CSV table of C-alpha atoms in Angstrom, one decimal:
chain,number,residue,atom,x,y,z
A,206,UNK,CA,14.4,-19.8,-15.3
A,207,UNK,CA,15.8,-16.6,-15.0
A,208,UNK,CA,12.6,-13.9,-15.6
A,209,UNK,CA,10.4,-16.9,-13.5
A,210,UNK,CA,13.1,-16.5,-10.7
A,211,UNK,CA,12.7,-12.3,-10.9
A,212,UNK,CA,9.1,-12.6,-11.3
A,213,UNK,CA,8.5,-15.0,-8.2
A,214,UNK,CA,11.0,-12.0,-6.6
A,215,UNK,CA,8.8,-9.1,-7.7
A,216,UNK,CA,6.2,-11.2,-6.4
A,217,UNK,CA,7.3,-11.8,-3.5
A,218,UNK,CA,8.2,-8.3,-2.9
A,219,UNK,CA,4.5,-7.3,-3.4
A,220,UNK,CA,3.2,-9.4,-1.2
A,221,UNK,CA,5.5,-8.2,1.9
A,222,UNK,CA,4.9,-4.6,1.1
A,223,UNK,CA,0.8,-5.5,1.6
A,224,UNK,CA,1.7,-6.9,5.1
A,225,UNK,CA,3.8,-3.3,5.9
A,226,UNK,CA,1.1,-1.8,4.7
A,227,UNK,CA,-1.6,-2.7,6.3
A,228,UNK,CA,0.5,-2.7,9.3
A,229,UNK,CA,2.2,0.2,9.8
A,230,UNK,CA,0.8,3.1,6.6
A,231,UNK,CA,-1.7,4.7,9.6
A,232,UNK,CA,1.6,4.8,11.7
A,233,UNK,CA,3.6,6.9,9.0
A,234,UNK,CA,0.1,9.3,8.7
A,235,UNK,CA,1.8,12.8,8.7
A,236,UNK,CA,-1.9,15.6,8.9
A,237,UNK,CA,-4.1,12.9,7.8
A,238,UNK,CA,-1.8,12.6,4.6
A,239,UNK,CA,-1.3,8.8,4.4
A,240,UNK,CA,0.9,6.5,2.2
A,241,UNK,CA,-0.1,3.9,-0.2
A,242,UNK,CA,2.9,1.4,0.4
A,243,UNK,CA,1.1,-1.7,-1.3
A,244,UNK,CA,1.0,0.5,-4.4
A,245,UNK,CA,3.9,2.2,-4.9
A,246,UNK,CA,5.2,-1.6,-4.4
A,247,UNK,CA,3.1,-2.8,-7.8
A,248,UNK,CA,4.4,0.2,-9.4
A,249,UNK,CA,8.0,0.3,-8.7
A,250,UNK,CA,8.0,-3.9,-9.6
A,251,UNK,CA,6.0,-3.0,-12.3
A,252,UNK,CA,8.9,-1.7,-13.9
A,253,UNK,CA,10.8,-4.3,-13.9
A,254,UNK,CA,8.7,-6.7,-15.5
A,255,UNK,CA,6.6,-7.0,-18.9
A,256,UNK,CA,3.2,-5.9,-19.5
A,257,UNK,CA,1.3,-9.2,-18.8
A,258,UNK,CA,3.3,-10.0,-15.5
A,259,UNK,CA,2.6,-6.4,-14.0
A,260,UNK,CA,-1.3,-6.9,-15.0
A,261,UNK,CA,-0.9,-10.0,-13.0
A,262,UNK,CA,0.9,-8.1,-10.1
A,263,UNK,CA,-1.7,-5.3,-10.7
A,264,UNK,CA,-4.6,-7.7,-10.1
A,265,UNK,CA,-2.5,-9.4,-7.0
A,266,UNK,CA,-2.4,-6.2,-5.4
A,267,UNK,CA,-5.9,-5.3,-6.2
A,268,UNK,CA,-7.9,-8.8,-4.6
A,269,UNK,CA,-5.3,-8.1,-1.5
A,270,UNK,CA,-6.6,-4.4,-1.4
A,271,UNK,CA,-10.0,-5.3,-1.4
A,272,UNK,CA,-10.5,-7.9,1.2
A,273,UNK,CA,-9.2,-5.4,3.3
A,274,UNK,CA,-11.7,-2.4,2.3
A,275,UNK,CA,-14.2,-4.7,2.1
A,276,UNK,CA,-16.0,-2.8,-0.7
A,277,UNK,CA,-15.3,-1.6,-4.3
A,278,UNK,CA,-14.2,-4.4,-5.4
A,279,UNK,CA,-13.7,-4.6,-8.8
A,280,UNK,CA,-13.0,-1.0,-8.9
A,281,UNK,CA,-9.9,-1.6,-7.5
A,282,UNK,CA,-9.1,-5.2,-9.2
A,283,UNK,CA,-9.5,-3.6,-12.6
A,284,UNK,CA,-7.7,-0.2,-11.6
A,285,UNK,CA,-4.4,-2.1,-9.8
A,286,UNK,CA,-3.9,-4.2,-13.3
A,287,UNK,CA,-4.4,-1.3,-15.4
A,288,UNK,CA,-1.9,0.6,-13.6
A,289,UNK,CA,0.5,-2.3,-13.6
A,290,UNK,CA,0.0,-3.2,-17.0
A,291,UNK,CA,0.6,0.7,-18.3
A,292,UNK,CA,3.7,0.7,-16.7
A,293,UNK,CA,4.6,-2.9,-17.8
A,294,UNK,CA,3.8,-1.4,-21.1
A,295,UNK,CA,6.2,1.7,-20.7
A,296,UNK,CA,9.2,-1.2,-19.4
A,297,UNK,CA,10.9,-1.4,-22.7
A,298,UNK,CA,10.9,1.9,-23.5
A,299,UNK,CA,11.8,4.2,-20.4
A,300,UNK,CA,15.5,4.3,-18.5
A,301,UNK,CA,14.6,2.6,-15.7
A,302,UNK,CA,18.6,2.6,-13.9
A,303,UNK,CA,17.3,6.1,-13.0
A,304,UNK,CA,15.4,6.6,-9.4
A,305,UNK,CA,14.3,9.5,-10.5
A,306,UNK,CA,11.7,8.0,-12.9
A,307,UNK,CA,10.7,5.2,-10.6
A,308,UNK,CA,8.9,8.7,-8.4
A,309,UNK,CA,8.0,10.1,-11.3
A,310,UNK,CA,6.0,6.6,-12.0
A,311,UNK,CA,5.1,6.3,-8.7
A,312,UNK,CA,3.7,10.0,-8.4
A,313,UNK,CA,1.8,9.5,-11.8
A,314,UNK,CA,0.6,6.4,-11.1
A,315,UNK,CA,-1.1,6.6,-7.8
A,316,UNK,CA,-2.7,9.9,-8.7
A,317,UNK,CA,-4.0,8.6,-12.3
A,318,UNK,CA,-5.2,5.5,-10.7
A,319,UNK,CA,-7.1,7.7,-7.9
A,320,UNK,CA,-8.8,9.1,-10.9
A,321,UNK,CA,-9.2,6.1,-12.4
A,322,UNK,CA,-11.4,4.6,-9.1
A,323,UNK,CA,-13.2,7.8,-8.9
A,324,UNK,CA,-14.6,7.5,-12.6
A,325,UNK,CA,-15.3,3.6,-11.9
A,326,UNK,CA,-16.3,4.6,-8.7
A,327,UNK,CA,-17.8,8.2,-8.1
A,328,UNK,CA,-17.8,9.7,-4.8
A,329,UNK,CA,-19.8,11.9,-2.3
A,330,UNK,CA,-16.9,14.8,-2.0
A,331,UNK,CA,-15.3,15.3,-5.1
A,332,UNK,CA,-12.2,18.0,-4.4
A,333,UNK,CA,-11.2,15.9,-0.9
A,334,UNK,CA,-11.2,12.7,-2.9
A,335,UNK,CA,-8.3,15.1,-5.3
A,336,UNK,CA,-6.8,16.7,-2.3
A,337,UNK,CA,-6.2,12.7,-0.7
A,338,UNK,CA,-4.9,11.1,-3.8
A,339,UNK,CA,-2.7,14.5,-4.5
A,340,UNK,CA,-1.4,14.3,-0.5
A,341,UNK,CA,-1.4,10.5,-1.6
A,342,UNK,CA,0.9,10.5,-4.0
A,343,UNK,CA,3.5,13.0,-3.2
A,344,UNK,CA,3.7,10.2,0.2
A,345,UNK,CA,3.9,7.7,-2.3
A,346,UNK,CA,7.2,9.4,-3.9
A,347,UNK,CA,8.7,9.6,-1.5
A,348,UNK,CA,8.8,6.1,0.1
A,349,UNK,CA,9.5,5.3,-3.9
A,350,UNK,CA,13.1,6.0,-2.8
A,351,UNK,CA,14.2,3.4,-0.9
A,352,UNK,CA,11.1,0.5,-2.5
A,353,UNK,CA,12.8,1.1,-5.5
A,354,UNK,CA,16.6,0.0,-4.4
A,355,UNK,CA,15.6,-2.6,-2.1
A,356,UNK,CA,13.4,-4.5,-5.7
A,357,UNK,CA,16.6,-3.0,-7.4
A,358,UNK,CA,18.9,-5.1,-5.2
A,359,UNK,CA,16.6,-8.4,-4.9
A,360,UNK,CA,15.7,-8.6,-8.6
B,169,UNK,CA,11.8,-11.9,-34.4
B,170,UNK,CA,8.9,-9.5,-35.6
B,171,UNK,CA,6.5,-12.8,-35.3
B,172,UNK,CA,7.6,-13.1,-31.8
B,173,UNK,CA,7.1,-10.0,-30.9
B,174,UNK,CA,4.0,-9.1,-32.7
B,175,UNK,CA,2.8,-12.2,-30.6
B,176,UNK,CA,4.3,-11.1,-27.0
B,177,UNK,CA,2.2,-7.6,-27.6
B,178,UNK,CA,-1.3,-10.0,-28.1
B,179,UNK,CA,-0.4,-11.8,-24.7
B,180,UNK,CA,0.2,-8.3,-23.3
B,181,UNK,CA,-3.5,-7.1,-24.2
B,182,UNK,CA,-4.5,-10.3,-23.8
B,183,UNK,CA,-3.5,-10.2,-19.8
B,184,UNK,CA,-4.6,-7.2,-19.6
B,185,UNK,CA,-8.5,-8.4,-20.1
B,186,UNK,CA,-8.2,-11.5,-18.6
B,187,UNK,CA,-7.3,-9.2,-15.7
B,188,UNK,CA,-9.9,-6.6,-16.3
B,189,UNK,CA,-12.9,-8.9,-16.8
B,190,UNK,CA,-12.4,-11.2,-14.0
B,191,UNK,CA,-11.5,-8.3,-11.6
B,192,UNK,CA,-15.4,-7.0,-12.7
B,193,UNK,CA,-16.8,-10.6,-12.1
B,194,UNK,CA,-15.6,-10.2,-8.3
B,195,UNK,CA,-16.8,-7.1,-8.3
B,196,UNK,CA,-20.2,-8.8,-9.1
B,197,UNK,CA,-19.6,-11.6,-7.0
B,198,UNK,CA,-18.8,-9.6,-4.2
B,199,UNK,CA,-22.0,-6.8,-4.8
B,200,UNK,CA,-24.4,-9.3,-4.7
B,201,UNK,CA,-23.4,-11.5,-2.0
B,202,UNK,CA,-23.4,-7.9,-0.4
B,203,UNK,CA,-26.5,-7.5,-0.7
B,204,UNK,CA,-27.8,-10.9,0.6
B,205,UNK,CA,-25.8,-9.9,4.0
B,206,UNK,CA,-23.1,-12.1,3.6
B,207,UNK,CA,-19.5,-11.6,3.0
B,208,UNK,CA,-17.6,-12.2,-0.7
B,209,UNK,CA,-15.7,-16.1,0.1
B,210,UNK,CA,-13.1,-14.7,-2.2
B,211,UNK,CA,-12.2,-11.7,0.0
B,212,UNK,CA,-13.0,-13.5,3.8
B,213,UNK,CA,-10.6,-16.3,2.5
B,214,UNK,CA,-7.8,-13.5,1.6
B,215,UNK,CA,-8.5,-11.9,5.2
B,216,UNK,CA,-8.3,-15.0,6.9
B,217,UNK,CA,-5.3,-16.0,5.4
B,218,UNK,CA,-3.3,-13.7,6.0
B,219,UNK,CA,-4.8,-11.3,9.0
B,220,UNK,CA,-2.6,-14.1,11.1
B,221,UNK,CA,0.5,-12.2,10.1
B,222,UNK,CA,-0.7,-8.4,9.7
B,223,UNK,CA,-1.5,-9.9,13.7
B,224,UNK,CA,2.1,-10.6,14.2
B,225,UNK,CA,3.5,-7.7,13.3
B,226,UNK,CA,1.1,-5.7,14.9
B,227,UNK,CA,1.6,-7.2,18.5
B,228,UNK,CA,5.4,-7.7,17.8
B,229,UNK,CA,4.9,-3.4,17.1
B,230,UNK,CA,2.9,-2.9,20.3
B,231,UNK,CA,5.3,-5.1,22.6
B,232,UNK,CA,8.2,-3.2,21.4
B,233,UNK,CA,6.6,0.4,21.9
B,234,UNK,CA,5.9,-1.5,25.3
B,235,UNK,CA,9.1,-2.4,26.0
B,236,UNK,CA,11.1,0.3,24.8
B,237,UNK,CA,9.1,2.9,24.1
B,238,UNK,CA,10.4,4.8,27.0
B,239,UNK,CA,13.7,4.5,25.6
B,240,UNK,CA,12.4,7.4,23.2
B,241,UNK,CA,9.6,8.8,25.8
B,242,UNK,CA,12.1,9.3,28.8
B,243,UNK,CA,11.8,12.7,29.8
B,244,UNK,CA,7.8,13.1,29.1
B,245,UNK,CA,6.9,9.9,31.2
B,246,UNK,CA,7.3,11.4,34.4
B,247,UNK,CA,5.4,15.2,33.3
B,248,UNK,CA,2.6,12.7,32.0
B,249,UNK,CA,2.8,10.6,34.9
B,250,UNK,CA,1.7,13.3,37.0
B,251,UNK,CA,-1.2,14.4,34.8
B,252,UNK,CA,-2.3,11.5,34.8
B,253,UNK,CA,-2.1,10.7,39.1
B,254,UNK,CA,-4.4,14.1,39.2
B,255,UNK,CA,-6.5,12.5,36.4
B,256,UNK,CA,-7.6,9.8,37.7
B,257,UNK,CA,-7.7,11.5,41.6
B,258,UNK,CA,-10.4,13.8,39.9
B,259,UNK,CA,-12.0,10.4,38.0
B,260,UNK,CA,-12.4,8.7,41.2
B,261,UNK,CA,-14.0,11.6,42.5
B,262,UNK,CA,-16.5,11.7,39.4
B,263,UNK,CA,-16.7,7.6,39.8
B,264,UNK,CA,-18.3,7.9,43.3
B,265,UNK,CA,-20.8,10.8,42.6
B,266,UNK,CA,-22.0,9.2,39.3
B,267,UNK,CA,-22.5,5.4,41.0
B,268,UNK,CA,-24.8,7.8,43.6
B,269,UNK,CA,-27.0,9.6,41.0
B,270,UNK,CA,-27.4,5.6,39.1
B,271,UNK,CA,-28.6,4.3,41.9
B,272,UNK,CA,-30.8,6.9,42.7
B,273,UNK,CA,-32.1,6.5,38.8
B,274,UNK,CA,-32.2,2.9,39.0
B,275,UNK,CA,-34.3,3.3,41.7
B,276,UNK,CA,-36.4,6.5,40.1
B,277,UNK,CA,-36.4,4.3,37.2
B,278,UNK,CA,-38.1,1.1,38.9
B,279,UNK,CA,-40.6,3.4,41.1
B,280,UNK,CA,-41.8,4.8,37.9
B,281,UNK,CA,-42.4,1.3,36.2
B,282,UNK,CA,-39.5,2.1,33.1
B,283,UNK,CA,-38.0,-0.9,31.6
B,284,UNK,CA,-34.7,-1.1,33.0
B,285,UNK,CA,-32.2,-1.3,29.8
B,286,UNK,CA,-29.4,-4.8,30.3
B,287,UNK,CA,-25.4,-4.0,30.1
B,288,UNK,CA,-24.2,-3.5,26.9
B,289,UNK,CA,-22.1,-7.2,26.5
B,290,UNK,CA,-19.0,-6.1,24.7
B,291,UNK,CA,-16.2,-8.4,23.1
B,292,UNK,CA,-12.7,-6.4,22.9
B,293,UNK,CA,-10.8,-6.8,19.5
B,294,UNK,CA,-7.8,-5.2,18.6
B,295,UNK,CA,-6.6,-3.0,15.0
B,296,UNK,CA,-5.4,-4.6,12.3
B,297,UNK,CA,-5.4,-2.0,9.9
B,298,UNK,CA,-6.5,1.5,10.2
B,299,UNK,CA,-7.6,3.0,6.8
B,300,UNK,CA,-6.4,0.2,4.4
B,301,UNK,CA,-7.0,2.5,1.2
B,302,UNK,CA,-6.1,6.4,2.5
B,303,UNK,CA,-9.4,7.4,0.7
B,304,UNK,CA,-11.2,6.0,3.0
B,305,UNK,CA,-12.3,5.8,7.0
B,306,UNK,CA,-12.3,2.3,7.0
B,307,UNK,CA,-10.0,-0.3,9.6
B,308,UNK,CA,-10.3,-4.2,9.9
B,309,UNK,CA,-10.3,-5.6,14.0
B,310,UNK,CA,-9.6,-9.1,15.1
B,311,UNK,CA,-13.1,-10.3,15.0
B,312,UNK,CA,-15.1,-11.8,12.5
B,313,UNK,CA,-18.5,-14.2,12.3
B,314,UNK,CA,-16.7,-16.7,14.6
B,315,UNK,CA,-16.9,-14.5,17.5
B,316,UNK,CA,-20.4,-13.7,17.4
B,317,UNK,CA,-19.8,-10.2,15.2
B,318,UNK,CA,-22.1,-9.6,12.8
B,319,UNK,CA,-22.9,-6.6,10.2
B,320,UNK,CA,-24.1,-3.2,11.4
B,321,UNK,CA,-22.6,-4.3,14.5
B,322,UNK,CA,-21.5,-1.1,16.6
B,323,UNK,CA,-17.5,-0.3,17.5
B,324,UNK,CA,-17.4,1.7,20.9
B,325,UNK,CA,-14.0,3.0,22.4
B,326,UNK,CA,-14.2,3.5,26.0
B,327,UNK,CA,-14.5,7.2,25.1
B,328,UNK,CA,-17.3,6.9,23.1
B,329,UNK,CA,-18.6,5.7,19.6
B,330,UNK,CA,-15.6,4.8,16.3
B,331,UNK,CA,-18.2,3.2,13.5
B,332,UNK,CA,-19.9,0.2,12.3
B,333,UNK,CA,-19.1,-3.2,10.9
B,334,UNK,CA,-19.9,-3.2,7.1
B,335,UNK,CA,-18.5,-6.6,6.1
B,336,UNK,CA,-17.7,-9.8,8.0
B,337,UNK,CA,-15.4,-12.5,7.4
B,338,UNK,CA,-14.8,-15.9,10.1
B,339,UNK,CA,-12.1,-14.2,11.9
B,340,UNK,CA,-12.0,-10.1,11.4
B,341,UNK,CA,-14.5,-7.3,10.5
B,342,UNK,CA,-14.4,-4.6,8.5
B,343,UNK,CA,-15.3,-1.6,10.4
B,344,UNK,CA,-17.0,1.9,8.7
B,345,UNK,CA,-15.4,5.2,10.5
B,346,UNK,CA,-18.0,7.9,11.9
B,347,UNK,CA,-15.6,9.8,9.7
B,348,UNK,CA,-16.7,8.1,6.8
B,349,UNK,CA,-18.7,10.4,4.3
B,350,UNK,CA,-21.1,7.6,3.6
B,351,UNK,CA,-21.4,7.0,7.8
B,352,UNK,CA,-24.0,9.1,9.8
B,353,UNK,CA,-25.2,8.1,13.2
B,354,UNK,CA,-28.6,9.6,15.1
B,355,UNK,CA,-27.4,12.3,17.7
B,356,UNK,CA,-29.0,14.5,20.0
B,357,UNK,CA,-27.4,16.9,22.6
B,358,UNK,CA,-26.6,15.6,26.5
B,359,UNK,CA,-28.0,18.5,28.1
B,360,UNK,CA,-31.2,18.5,30.3
B,361,UNK,CA,-32.6,22.1,28.8
B,362,UNK,CA,-31.7,21.3,25.0
B,363,UNK,CA,-31.6,17.4,24.2
B,364,UNK,CA,-32.3,19.2,20.5
B,365,UNK,CA,-32.4,15.7,18.5
B,366,UNK,CA,-30.1,15.4,15.1
B,367,UNK,CA,-27.7,13.4,12.0
B,368,UNK,CA,-24.1,13.7,12.8
B,369,UNK,CA,-22.6,12.8,9.4
B,370,UNK,CA,-18.8,12.7,8.2
B,371,UNK,CA,-16.9,14.5,5.4
B,372,UNK,CA,-14.2,13.0,4.9
B,373,UNK,CA,-12.0,15.2,7.5
B,374,UNK,CA,-11.3,14.8,11.0
B,375,UNK,CA,-14.5,17.0,12.3
B,376,UNK,CA,-18.3,15.6,11.5
B,377,UNK,CA,-21.3,17.2,10.2
B,378,UNK,CA,-24.7,17.7,11.8
B,379,UNK,CA,-28.0,17.7,9.3
B,380,UNK,CA,-31.2,17.9,10.3
B,381,UNK,CA,-31.2,19.7,12.7
B,382,UNK,CA,-34.5,22.1,13.7
B,383,UNK,CA,-34.0,26.2,12.7
B,384,UNK,CA,-34.8,27.1,16.5
B,385,UNK,CA,-32.5,23.8,18.1
B,386,UNK,CA,-30.9,24.8,20.8
B,387,UNK,CA,-27.1,23.8,20.9
B,388,UNK,CA,-23.7,25.3,21.7
B,389,UNK,CA,-20.4,25.2,21.5
B,390,UNK,CA,-19.1,22.7,24.0
B,391,UNK,CA,-22.2,20.5,23.9
B,392,UNK,CA,-22.1,17.1,24.0
B,393,UNK,CA,-22.9,14.9,21.2
B,394,UNK,CA,-24.3,11.3,22.2
B,395,UNK,CA,-26.6,9.1,20.3
B,396,UNK,CA,-29.9,9.2,19.9
B,397,UNK,CA,-31.2,5.9,18.7
B,398,UNK,CA,-33.0,7.1,16.3
B,399,UNK,CA,-32.5,7.2,12.5
B,400,UNK,CA,-29.0,8.3,10.9
B,401,UNK,CA,-28.3,5.6,7.8
B,402,UNK,CA,-28.2,3.0,9.3
B,403,UNK,CA,-30.2,3.8,12.8
B,404,UNK,CA,-28.2,0.4,14.5
B,405,UNK,CA,-26.3,3.0,17.0
B,406,UNK,CA,-27.9,2.6,20.8
B,407,UNK,CA,-28.8,5.0,22.5
B,408,UNK,CA,-26.4,7.1,25.1
B,409,UNK,CA,-23.2,6.5,23.2
B,410,UNK,CA,-20.8,9.4,23.4
B,411,UNK,CA,-20.2,11.0,19.9
B,412,UNK,CA,-18.6,14.7,19.9
B,413,UNK,CA,-18.5,18.2,21.3
B,414,UNK,CA,-19.5,20.7,19.3
B,415,UNK,CA,-16.1,23.0,18.2
B,416,UNK,CA,-18.1,25.3,15.7
B,417,UNK,CA,-20.9,26.8,14.7
B,418,UNK,CA,-21.2,29.4,12.0
B,419,UNK,CA,-24.3,30.7,10.2
B,420,UNK,CA,-25.0,30.7,6.5
B,421,UNK,CA,-26.6,33.8,5.8
B,422,UNK,CA,-27.2,32.6,2.0
B,423,UNK,CA,-29.4,29.4,3.5
B,424,UNK,CA,-30.5,30.9,6.9
B,425,UNK,CA,-28.9,27.7,8.2
B,426,UNK,CA,-26.4,26.8,10.8
B,427,UNK,CA,-23.1,24.9,9.9
B,428,UNK,CA,-22.1,23.0,13.1
B,429,UNK,CA,-19.0,20.8,13.6
B,430,UNK,CA,-18.6,17.9,16.0
B,431,UNK,CA,-14.7,16.9,17.1
B,432,UNK,CA,-15.0,13.2,17.2
B,433,UNK,CA,-14.7,11.8,20.7
B,434,UNK,CA,-12.2,9.1,19.8
B,435,UNK,CA,-9.2,9.8,18.3
B,436,UNK,CA,-8.8,7.4,15.7
B,437,UNK,CA,-5.1,8.1,15.1
B,438,UNK,CA,-4.7,6.4,18.5
B,439,UNK,CA,-7.0,3.8,18.0
B,440,UNK,CA,-5.5,0.3,20.0
B,441,UNK,CA,-8.6,-1.5,21.0
B,442,UNK,CA,-12.1,-1.5,20.5
B,443,UNK,CA,-15.1,-3.2,21.5
B,444,UNK,CA,-18.1,-4.6,19.4
B,445,UNK,CA,-21.3,-4.7,20.7
B,446,UNK,CA,-22.7,-7.5,18.7
């Protein structure tokens, strides 16, 4: 019952962060670099649940994000599901009580998700893609700190 | 205990396989619907359900900026006001001159028997989400098929072209910006002595690059580029919309070609409202 409650809270957090991302992420942009609040929410929340539920969270994030992007629907859903699942599978093996674990997970998770997306849906300018993904990864690291404490408090 | 762990492990794999398979299926469904010029029903439904909440968030922030923004911007507001007042006076004078020129042009056109182009019908829309995924230059606006928006409808701002619609849901639409690498627009130089035609392409940076320009075409830094109404990857833009200004021309000796960059007239990071030409 406790697990079900905490999973419901994690789902709500991911949905709320998705709304915040769509409405405000572009306002946070610095020199063109922009965070992905929804993806950071997914990666952080996946640290607090098992692989099965994290995969579902990733699937849901993918559906929400792809509905707004309007293209690459399959690639977005698959990469988000994979990201959630992998971090969820790591959950029993990592010390999630340390905020720096969440920061590291968000950096690597964002970068690898971006690269994985590139493999599924290659883009015209590879260097530009890597640059934007790296910037996004750094930005996500920073915003993962408050999100981590928020998730920890809620769960 | 071990058996339970093994079962859990197996369930985790099944969850991943299920999500990935469903994701691929939804992707194929979306591509199939897009190829037939239709919206993917799941994406359309998700956007229709969630967009009112994002609309409320955006509207609340705009209202707070309008009502309380002066608290933060106080000292710079009077300077901005003085500059805008001066600019307004100059623009009033320019409008009067342009109105005279327009009347002359209309008279000459009708005397020469040219077909008169009707004024463009514009649908105003607010921006719900700018760059939903940071790697793509797209945005979501608050008008959809119920308001008469169609795929390939052109989106403009008061200062120039913004992009075109590529995905339409009943109440929202996705717009691909001029700066996206998948975007291209037929362009020409707005100078009576040149009128050189080319393609302005997005490359994922804030500047557009020019392609398919003749080797001897007359183009200079400071030239204004407008839509030519021809060509482009989409060929959907009407003639005469402002695209931007040429800011850099560099010669590439190895290919004997010129690399020309155009700064879009529209500042995409400060866009608040756009107009759709259905």
